[in-house]
Each structure stands twice: as structure tokens, then as C-alpha cells.
PDB file of C-alpha atoms in Angstrom:
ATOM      1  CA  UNK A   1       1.309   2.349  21.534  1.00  0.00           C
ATOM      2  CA  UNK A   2       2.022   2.337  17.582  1.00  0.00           C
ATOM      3  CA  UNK A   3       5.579   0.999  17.052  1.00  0.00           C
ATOM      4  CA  UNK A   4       7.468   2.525  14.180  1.00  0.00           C
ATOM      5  CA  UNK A   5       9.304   0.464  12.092  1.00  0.00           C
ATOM      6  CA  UNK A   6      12.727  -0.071   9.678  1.00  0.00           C
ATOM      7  CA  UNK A   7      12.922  -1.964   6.374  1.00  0.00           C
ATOM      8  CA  UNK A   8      12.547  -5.540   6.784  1.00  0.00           C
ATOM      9  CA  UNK A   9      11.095  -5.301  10.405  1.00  0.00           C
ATOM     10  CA  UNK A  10       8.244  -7.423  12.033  1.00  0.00           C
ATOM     11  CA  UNK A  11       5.743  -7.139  13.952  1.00  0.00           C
ATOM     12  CA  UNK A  12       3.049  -9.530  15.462  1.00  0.00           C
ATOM     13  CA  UNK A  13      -0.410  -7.804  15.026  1.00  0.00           C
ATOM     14  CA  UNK A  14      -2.779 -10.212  16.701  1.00  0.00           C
ATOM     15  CA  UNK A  15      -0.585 -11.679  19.361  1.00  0.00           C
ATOM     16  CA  UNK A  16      -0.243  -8.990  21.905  1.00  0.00           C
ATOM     17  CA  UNK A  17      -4.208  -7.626  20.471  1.00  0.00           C
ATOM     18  CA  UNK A  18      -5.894 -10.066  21.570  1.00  0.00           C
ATOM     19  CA  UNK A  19      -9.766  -9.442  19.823  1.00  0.00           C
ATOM     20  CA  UNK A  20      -8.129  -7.458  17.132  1.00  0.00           C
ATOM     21  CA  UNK A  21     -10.724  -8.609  14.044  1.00  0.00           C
ATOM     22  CA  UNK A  22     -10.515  -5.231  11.639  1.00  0.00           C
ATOM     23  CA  UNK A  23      -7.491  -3.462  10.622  1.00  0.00           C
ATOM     24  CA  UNK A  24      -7.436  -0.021   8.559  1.00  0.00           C
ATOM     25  CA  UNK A  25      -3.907  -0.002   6.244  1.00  0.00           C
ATOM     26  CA  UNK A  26      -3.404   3.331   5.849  1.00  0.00           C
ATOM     27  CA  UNK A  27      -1.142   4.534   2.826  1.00  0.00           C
ATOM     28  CA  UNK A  28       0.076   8.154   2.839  1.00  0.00           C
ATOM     29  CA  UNK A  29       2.434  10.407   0.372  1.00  0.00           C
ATOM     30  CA  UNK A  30       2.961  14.066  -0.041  1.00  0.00           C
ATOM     31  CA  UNK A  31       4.116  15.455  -3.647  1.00  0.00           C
ATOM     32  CA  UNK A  32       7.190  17.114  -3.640  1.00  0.00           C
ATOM     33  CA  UNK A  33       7.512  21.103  -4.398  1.00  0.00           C
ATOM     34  CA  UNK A  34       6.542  21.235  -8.674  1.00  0.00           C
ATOM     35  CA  UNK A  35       8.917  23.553 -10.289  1.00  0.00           C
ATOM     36  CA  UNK A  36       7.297  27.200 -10.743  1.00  0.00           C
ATOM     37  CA  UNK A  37       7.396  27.682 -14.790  1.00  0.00           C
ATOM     38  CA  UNK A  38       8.064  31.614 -16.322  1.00  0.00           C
ATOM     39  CA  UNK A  39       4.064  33.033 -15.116  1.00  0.00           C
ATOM     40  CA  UNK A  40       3.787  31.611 -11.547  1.00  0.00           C
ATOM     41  CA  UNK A  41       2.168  28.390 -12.679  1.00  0.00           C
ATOM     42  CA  UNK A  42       3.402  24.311 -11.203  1.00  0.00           C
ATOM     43  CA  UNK A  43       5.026  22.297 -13.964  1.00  0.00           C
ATOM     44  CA  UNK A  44       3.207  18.820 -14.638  1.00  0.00           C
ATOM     45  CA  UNK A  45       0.227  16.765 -14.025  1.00  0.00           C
ATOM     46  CA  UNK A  46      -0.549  15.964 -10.370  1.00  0.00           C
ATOM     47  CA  UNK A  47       0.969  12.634  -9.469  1.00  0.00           C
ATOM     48  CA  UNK A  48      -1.817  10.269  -9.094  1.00  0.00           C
ATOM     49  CA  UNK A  49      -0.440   6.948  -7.022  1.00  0.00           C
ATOM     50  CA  UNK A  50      -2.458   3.926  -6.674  1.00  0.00           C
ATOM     51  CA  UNK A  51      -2.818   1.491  -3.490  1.00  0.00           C
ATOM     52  CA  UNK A  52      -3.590  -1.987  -4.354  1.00  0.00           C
ATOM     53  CA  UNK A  53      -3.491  -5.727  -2.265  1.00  0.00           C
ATOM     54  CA  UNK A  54      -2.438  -8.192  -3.304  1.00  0.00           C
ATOM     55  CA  UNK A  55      -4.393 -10.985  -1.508  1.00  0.00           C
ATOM     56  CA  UNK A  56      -1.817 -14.381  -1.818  1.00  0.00           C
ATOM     57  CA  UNK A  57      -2.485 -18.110  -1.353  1.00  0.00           C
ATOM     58  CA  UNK A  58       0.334 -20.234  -0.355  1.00  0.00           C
ATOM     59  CA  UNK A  59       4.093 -18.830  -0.884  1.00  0.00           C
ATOM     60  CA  UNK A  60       2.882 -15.127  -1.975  1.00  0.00           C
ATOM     61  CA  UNK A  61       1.474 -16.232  -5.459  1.00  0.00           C
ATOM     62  CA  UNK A  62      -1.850 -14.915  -6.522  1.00  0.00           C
ATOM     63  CA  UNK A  63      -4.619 -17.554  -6.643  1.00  0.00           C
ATOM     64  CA  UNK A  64      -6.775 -15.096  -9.351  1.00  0.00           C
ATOM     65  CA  UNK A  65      -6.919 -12.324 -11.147  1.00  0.00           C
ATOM     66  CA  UNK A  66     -10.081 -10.880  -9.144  1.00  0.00           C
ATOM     67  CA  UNK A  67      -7.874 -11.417  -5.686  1.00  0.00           C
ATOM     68  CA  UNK A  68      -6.605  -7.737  -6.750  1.00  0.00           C
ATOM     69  CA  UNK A  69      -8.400  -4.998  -4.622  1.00  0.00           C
ATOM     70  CA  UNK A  70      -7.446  -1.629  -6.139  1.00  0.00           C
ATOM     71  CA  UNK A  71      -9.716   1.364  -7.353  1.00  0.00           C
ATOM     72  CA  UNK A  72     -11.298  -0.317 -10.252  1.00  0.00           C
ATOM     73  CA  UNK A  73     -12.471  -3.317  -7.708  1.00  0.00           C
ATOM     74  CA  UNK A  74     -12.899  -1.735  -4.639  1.00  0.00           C
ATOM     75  CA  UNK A  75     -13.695  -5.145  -2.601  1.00  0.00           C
ATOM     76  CA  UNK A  76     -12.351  -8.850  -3.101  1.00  0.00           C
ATOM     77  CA  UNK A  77     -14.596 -11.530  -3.548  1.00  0.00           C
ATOM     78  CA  UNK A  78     -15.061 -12.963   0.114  1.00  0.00           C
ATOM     79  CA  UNK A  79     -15.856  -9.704   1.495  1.00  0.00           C
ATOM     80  CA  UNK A  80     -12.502  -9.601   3.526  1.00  0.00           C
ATOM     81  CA  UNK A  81     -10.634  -6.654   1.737  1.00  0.00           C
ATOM     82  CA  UNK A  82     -12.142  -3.271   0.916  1.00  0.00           C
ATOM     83  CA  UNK A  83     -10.692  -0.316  -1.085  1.00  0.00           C
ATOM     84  CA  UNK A  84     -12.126   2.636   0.303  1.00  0.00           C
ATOM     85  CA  UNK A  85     -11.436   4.973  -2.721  1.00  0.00           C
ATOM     86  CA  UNK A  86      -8.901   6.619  -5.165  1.00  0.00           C
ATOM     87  CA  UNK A  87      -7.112   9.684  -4.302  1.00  0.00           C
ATOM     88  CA  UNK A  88      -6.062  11.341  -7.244  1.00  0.00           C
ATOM     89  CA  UNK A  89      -3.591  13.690  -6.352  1.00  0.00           C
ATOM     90  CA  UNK A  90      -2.179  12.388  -2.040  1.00  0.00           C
ATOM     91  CA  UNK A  91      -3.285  16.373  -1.460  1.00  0.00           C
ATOM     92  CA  UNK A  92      -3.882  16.666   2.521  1.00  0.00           C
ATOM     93  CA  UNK A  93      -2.957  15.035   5.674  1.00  0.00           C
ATOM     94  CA  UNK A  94      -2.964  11.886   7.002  1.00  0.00           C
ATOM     95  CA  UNK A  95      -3.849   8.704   4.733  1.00  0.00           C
ATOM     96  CA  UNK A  96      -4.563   9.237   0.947  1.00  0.00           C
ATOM     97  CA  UNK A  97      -5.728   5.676   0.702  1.00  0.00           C
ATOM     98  CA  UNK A  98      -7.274   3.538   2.702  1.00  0.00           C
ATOM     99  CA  UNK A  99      -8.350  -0.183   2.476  1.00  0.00           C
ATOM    100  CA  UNK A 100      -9.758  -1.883   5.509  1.00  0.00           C
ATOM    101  CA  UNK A 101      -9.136  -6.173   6.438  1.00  0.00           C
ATOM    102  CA  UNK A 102     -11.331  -8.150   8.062  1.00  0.00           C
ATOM    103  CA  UNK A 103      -8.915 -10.761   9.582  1.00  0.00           C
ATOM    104  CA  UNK A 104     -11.747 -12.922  10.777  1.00  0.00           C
ATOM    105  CA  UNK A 105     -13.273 -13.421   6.793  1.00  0.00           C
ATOM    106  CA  UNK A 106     -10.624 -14.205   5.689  1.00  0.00           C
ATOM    107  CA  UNK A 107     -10.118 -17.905   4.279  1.00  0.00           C
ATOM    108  CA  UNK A 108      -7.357 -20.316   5.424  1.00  0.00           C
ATOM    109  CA  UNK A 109      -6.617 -20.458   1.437  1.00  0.00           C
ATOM    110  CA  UNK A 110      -5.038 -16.803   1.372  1.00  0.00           C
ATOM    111  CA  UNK A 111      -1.982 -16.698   3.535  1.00  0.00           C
ATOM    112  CA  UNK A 112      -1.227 -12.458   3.288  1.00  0.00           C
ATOM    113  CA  UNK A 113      -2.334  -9.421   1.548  1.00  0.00           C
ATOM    114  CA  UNK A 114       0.626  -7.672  -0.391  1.00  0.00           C
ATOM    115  CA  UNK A 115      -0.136  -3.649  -0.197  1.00  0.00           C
ATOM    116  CA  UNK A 116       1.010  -1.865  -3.062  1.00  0.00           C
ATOM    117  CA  UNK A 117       1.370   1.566  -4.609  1.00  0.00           C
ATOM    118  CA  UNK A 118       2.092   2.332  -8.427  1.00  0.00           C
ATOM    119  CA  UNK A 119       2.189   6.079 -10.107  1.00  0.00           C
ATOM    120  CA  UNK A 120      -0.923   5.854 -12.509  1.00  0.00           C
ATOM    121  CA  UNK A 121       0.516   6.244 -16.165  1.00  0.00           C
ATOM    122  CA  UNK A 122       4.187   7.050 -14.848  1.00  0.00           C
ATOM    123  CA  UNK A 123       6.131   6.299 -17.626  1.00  0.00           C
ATOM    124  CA  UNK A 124       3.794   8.180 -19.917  1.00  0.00           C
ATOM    125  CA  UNK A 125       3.989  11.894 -17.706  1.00  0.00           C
ATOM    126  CA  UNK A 126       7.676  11.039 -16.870  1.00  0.00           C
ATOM    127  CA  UNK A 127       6.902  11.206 -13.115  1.00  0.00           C
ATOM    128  CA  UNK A 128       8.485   8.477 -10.622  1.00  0.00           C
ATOM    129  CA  UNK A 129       8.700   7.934  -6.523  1.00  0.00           C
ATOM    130  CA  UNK A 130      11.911  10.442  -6.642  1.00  0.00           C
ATOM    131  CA  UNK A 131       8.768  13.119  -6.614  1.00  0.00           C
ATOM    132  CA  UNK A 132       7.197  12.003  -3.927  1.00  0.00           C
ATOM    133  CA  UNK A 133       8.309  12.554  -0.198  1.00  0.00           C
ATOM    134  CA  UNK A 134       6.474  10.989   3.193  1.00  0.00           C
ATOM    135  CA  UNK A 135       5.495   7.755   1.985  1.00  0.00           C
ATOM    136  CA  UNK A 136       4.254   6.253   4.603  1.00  0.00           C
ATOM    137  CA  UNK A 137       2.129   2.806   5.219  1.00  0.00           C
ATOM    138  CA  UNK A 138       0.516   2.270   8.726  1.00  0.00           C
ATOM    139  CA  UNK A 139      -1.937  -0.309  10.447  1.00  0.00           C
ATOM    140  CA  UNK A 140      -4.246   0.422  12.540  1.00  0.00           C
ATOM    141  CA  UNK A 141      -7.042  -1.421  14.469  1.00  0.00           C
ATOM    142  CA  UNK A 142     -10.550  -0.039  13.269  1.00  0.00           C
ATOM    143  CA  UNK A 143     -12.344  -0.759  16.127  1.00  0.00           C
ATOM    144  CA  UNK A 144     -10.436   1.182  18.581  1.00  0.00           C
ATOM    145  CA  UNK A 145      -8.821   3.400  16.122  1.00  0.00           C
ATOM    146  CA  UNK A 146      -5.440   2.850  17.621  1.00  0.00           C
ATOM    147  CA  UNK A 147      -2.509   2.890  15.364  1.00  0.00           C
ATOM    148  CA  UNK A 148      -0.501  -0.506  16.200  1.00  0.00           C
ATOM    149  CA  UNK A 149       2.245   0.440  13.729  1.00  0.00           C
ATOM    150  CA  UNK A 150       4.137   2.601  10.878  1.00  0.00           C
ATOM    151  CA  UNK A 151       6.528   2.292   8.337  1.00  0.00           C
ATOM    152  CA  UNK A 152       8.021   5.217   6.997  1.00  0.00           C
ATOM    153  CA  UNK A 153       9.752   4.994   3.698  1.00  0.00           C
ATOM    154  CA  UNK A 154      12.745   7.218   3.651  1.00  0.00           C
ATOM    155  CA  UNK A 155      14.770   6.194   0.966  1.00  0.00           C
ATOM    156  CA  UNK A 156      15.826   7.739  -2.509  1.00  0.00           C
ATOM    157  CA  UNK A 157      13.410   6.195  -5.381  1.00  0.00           C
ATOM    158  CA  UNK A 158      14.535   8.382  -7.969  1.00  0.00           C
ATOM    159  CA  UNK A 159      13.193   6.453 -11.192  1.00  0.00           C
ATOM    160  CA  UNK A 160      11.033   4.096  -9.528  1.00  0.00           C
ATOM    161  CA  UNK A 161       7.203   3.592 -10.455  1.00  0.00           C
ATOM    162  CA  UNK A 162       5.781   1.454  -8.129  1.00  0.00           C
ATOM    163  CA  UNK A 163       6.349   0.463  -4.472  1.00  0.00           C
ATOM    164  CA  UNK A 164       5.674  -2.783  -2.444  1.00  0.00           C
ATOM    165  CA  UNK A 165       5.072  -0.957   0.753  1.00  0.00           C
ATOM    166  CA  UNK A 166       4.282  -4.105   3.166  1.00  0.00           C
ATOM    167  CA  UNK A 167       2.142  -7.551   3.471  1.00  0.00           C
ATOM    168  CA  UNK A 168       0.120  -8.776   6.516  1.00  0.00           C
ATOM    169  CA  UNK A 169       0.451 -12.270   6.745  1.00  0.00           C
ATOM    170  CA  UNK A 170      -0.338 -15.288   8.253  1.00  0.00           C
ATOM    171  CA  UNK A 171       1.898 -17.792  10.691  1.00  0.00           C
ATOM    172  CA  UNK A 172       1.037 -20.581  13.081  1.00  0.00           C
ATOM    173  CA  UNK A 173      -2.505 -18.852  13.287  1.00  0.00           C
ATOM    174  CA  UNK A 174      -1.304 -15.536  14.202  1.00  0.00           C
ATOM    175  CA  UNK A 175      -1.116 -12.131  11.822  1.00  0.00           C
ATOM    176  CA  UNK A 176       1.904 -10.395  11.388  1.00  0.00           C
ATOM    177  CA  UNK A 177       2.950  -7.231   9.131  1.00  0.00           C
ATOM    178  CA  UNK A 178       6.059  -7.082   7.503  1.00  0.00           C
ATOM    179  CA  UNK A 179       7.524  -3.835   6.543  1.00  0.00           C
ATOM    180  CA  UNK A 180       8.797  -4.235   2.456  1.00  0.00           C
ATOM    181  CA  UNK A 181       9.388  -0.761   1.198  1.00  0.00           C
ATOM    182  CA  UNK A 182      10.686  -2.420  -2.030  1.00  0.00           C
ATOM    183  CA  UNK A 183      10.778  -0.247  -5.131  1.00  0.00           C
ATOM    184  CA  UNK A 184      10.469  -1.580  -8.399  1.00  0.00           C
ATOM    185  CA  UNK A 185      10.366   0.178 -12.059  1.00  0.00           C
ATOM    186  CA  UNK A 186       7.274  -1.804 -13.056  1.00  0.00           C
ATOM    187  CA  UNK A 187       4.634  -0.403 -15.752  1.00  0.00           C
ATOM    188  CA  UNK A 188       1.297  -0.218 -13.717  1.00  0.00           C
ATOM    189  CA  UNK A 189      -0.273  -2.745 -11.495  1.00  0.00           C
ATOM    190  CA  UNK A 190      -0.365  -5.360 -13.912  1.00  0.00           C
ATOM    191  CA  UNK A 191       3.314  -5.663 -14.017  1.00  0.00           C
ATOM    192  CA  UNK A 192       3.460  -4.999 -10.418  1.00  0.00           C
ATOM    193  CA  UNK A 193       0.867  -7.874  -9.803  1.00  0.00           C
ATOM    194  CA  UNK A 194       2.522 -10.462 -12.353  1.00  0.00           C
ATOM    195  CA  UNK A 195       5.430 -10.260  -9.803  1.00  0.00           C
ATOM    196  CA  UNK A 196       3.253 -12.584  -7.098  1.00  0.00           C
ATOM    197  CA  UNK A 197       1.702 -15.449 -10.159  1.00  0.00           C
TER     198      UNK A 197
END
């Protein structure tokens, strides 16, 4: 049964899953109604957002530039963390993005994966998380399909570019996801990433 989640909440992923090894982190978002302009056309360029992970050594600080997985390196280094694509525009339901974790590959050097989401080239089409409604970042077991948990961001993000949605982590040899919904006014991913070095 998927639990759904507040800000800030916990939630032990492996514990109570015992043989859990894959996990699908879905990211979802839904653009708000585009004003109609004078002949029946939608004001503005589709909003194109971004998932990215951020895949952290010890206290949360990237090791590497290459430990980014986002659309323009779809899978890190050890194999452990795949992007499965770049939705341009979050049209349709359920996930827009999706990256999948293998908990097993995963070396004892990287101690969570930071998941992300930043409006491509915000600040240039004036766009911002204000526009976009549902946000929504869930985990779910890829085996079995079963959704273990969601997170459901809810609040107003009116001039904020990029989002740190949530982080599975690491403790005493158990994984855990911890739900961030953190907004932040950052130019792109590199200023997003630069947060974690």
C-alpha cells in the first residue's frame, strides 16, 4: 500500500520490502491553463521541466561532475541510475519523467540520489513553478510495479525555477526516501547542482 506523504516526511523503503533491488522515481507535473490571446491561440512556449539526480557521496556533496543523471546523460557511470528520457512539455497522465535505481549497484561511496526538477531556460521565457500545478514525485518498486510512496507538492512556487523534489538515501544499511519539496530560484541545473559540491 503506497503511503502518501507531507514535507519533510520519511519513509523506510527497504525495511518493510524486504528483496526490493529496483525502484522507478516517478516525477509528474501538469501545466496550468495558458491564457487564450485575441484569435483563440495559448500564450507562451510550453514549459519544458527537467528531472535530474543528484547521486551524493558522504554528507550530500557531489563526488563528480558525471554523477549528474539528467537528459543529456541519461545513465551514471556505475550503471546504477538511468534517465529514461526528456519530456518536453509534462503533456499526459501519470509520470513525465522517469529514472529507474538499482539499489543493489550502487557503491558504498554514494550515500543518496538527490531528484531534481528545473524549468529548461526559465528565466529566459519568463515561466516559473507558479505555472505548474500537480507536481508530484513517487517511488515505486519496478519489479512488482507497486507504488511504495508519493509526495505531492502543493505549495505556492510563484517565481521559483527549480525544485528539489526528494533524495533516497542511505542509513545503517537500509534505504530511505525523504520527501524535500524545496524550491529554489536557481538558473538551470548547474546552479541547482553547485548547491550539493
Amino acid at each position: 500500500m503506497s503511503v502518501n506523504l507531507q514535507k519533510g516526511q520519511k519513509v523506510d523503503l527497504t525495511k518493510g520490502n524486504a528483496g526490493l533491488k529496483r525502484l522507478i522515481v516517478g516525477l509528474g507535473w501538469d501545466e496550468a491553463e495558458k491564457k487564450v490571446g485575441f484569435f483563440g491561440r495559448k500564450k507562451g512556449a510550453d514549459i519544458d521541466c527537467d528531472a535530474s539526480a543528484l547521486v551524493c557521496g558522504a554528507g550530500g556533496k557531489l563526488l563528480d561532475k558525471d554523477d549528474i543523471v539528467y537528459f543529456g546523460n541519461l545513465k551514471h557511470r556505475t550503471g546504477a541510475i538511468t534517465h529514461l528520457g526528456d519530456n518536453l512539455t509534462g503533456e499526459g497522465e501519470g509520470d513525465d519523467e522517469q529514472l529507474i535505481v538499482e539499489l543493489n549497484a550502487i557503491p558504498e561511496s554514494y550515500e543518496k540520489i538527490i531528484f531534481v526538477v528545473n524549468i529548461y531556460k526559465a528565466f529566459e521565457r519568463n515561466q516559473h513553478f507558479g505555472m505548474i500545478k500537480n507536481a508530484f514525485i513517487r517511488i515505486v518498486d519496478a519489479d512488482t510495479k507497486q507504488e511504495l510512496c508519493k509526495y505531492n507538492l502543493s505549495e505556492n512556487y510563484n517565481n521559483m525555477t527549480a525544485m528539489i523534489f526528494g533524495e533516497v538515501y542511505r542509513y545503517k544499511g537500509e534505504w530511505k526516501f525523504n520527501a524535500i519539496g524545496q524550491p529554489t530560484q536557481d538558473k538551470g541545473l548547474g546552479e541547482l547542482a553547485a548547491r550539493f559540491l
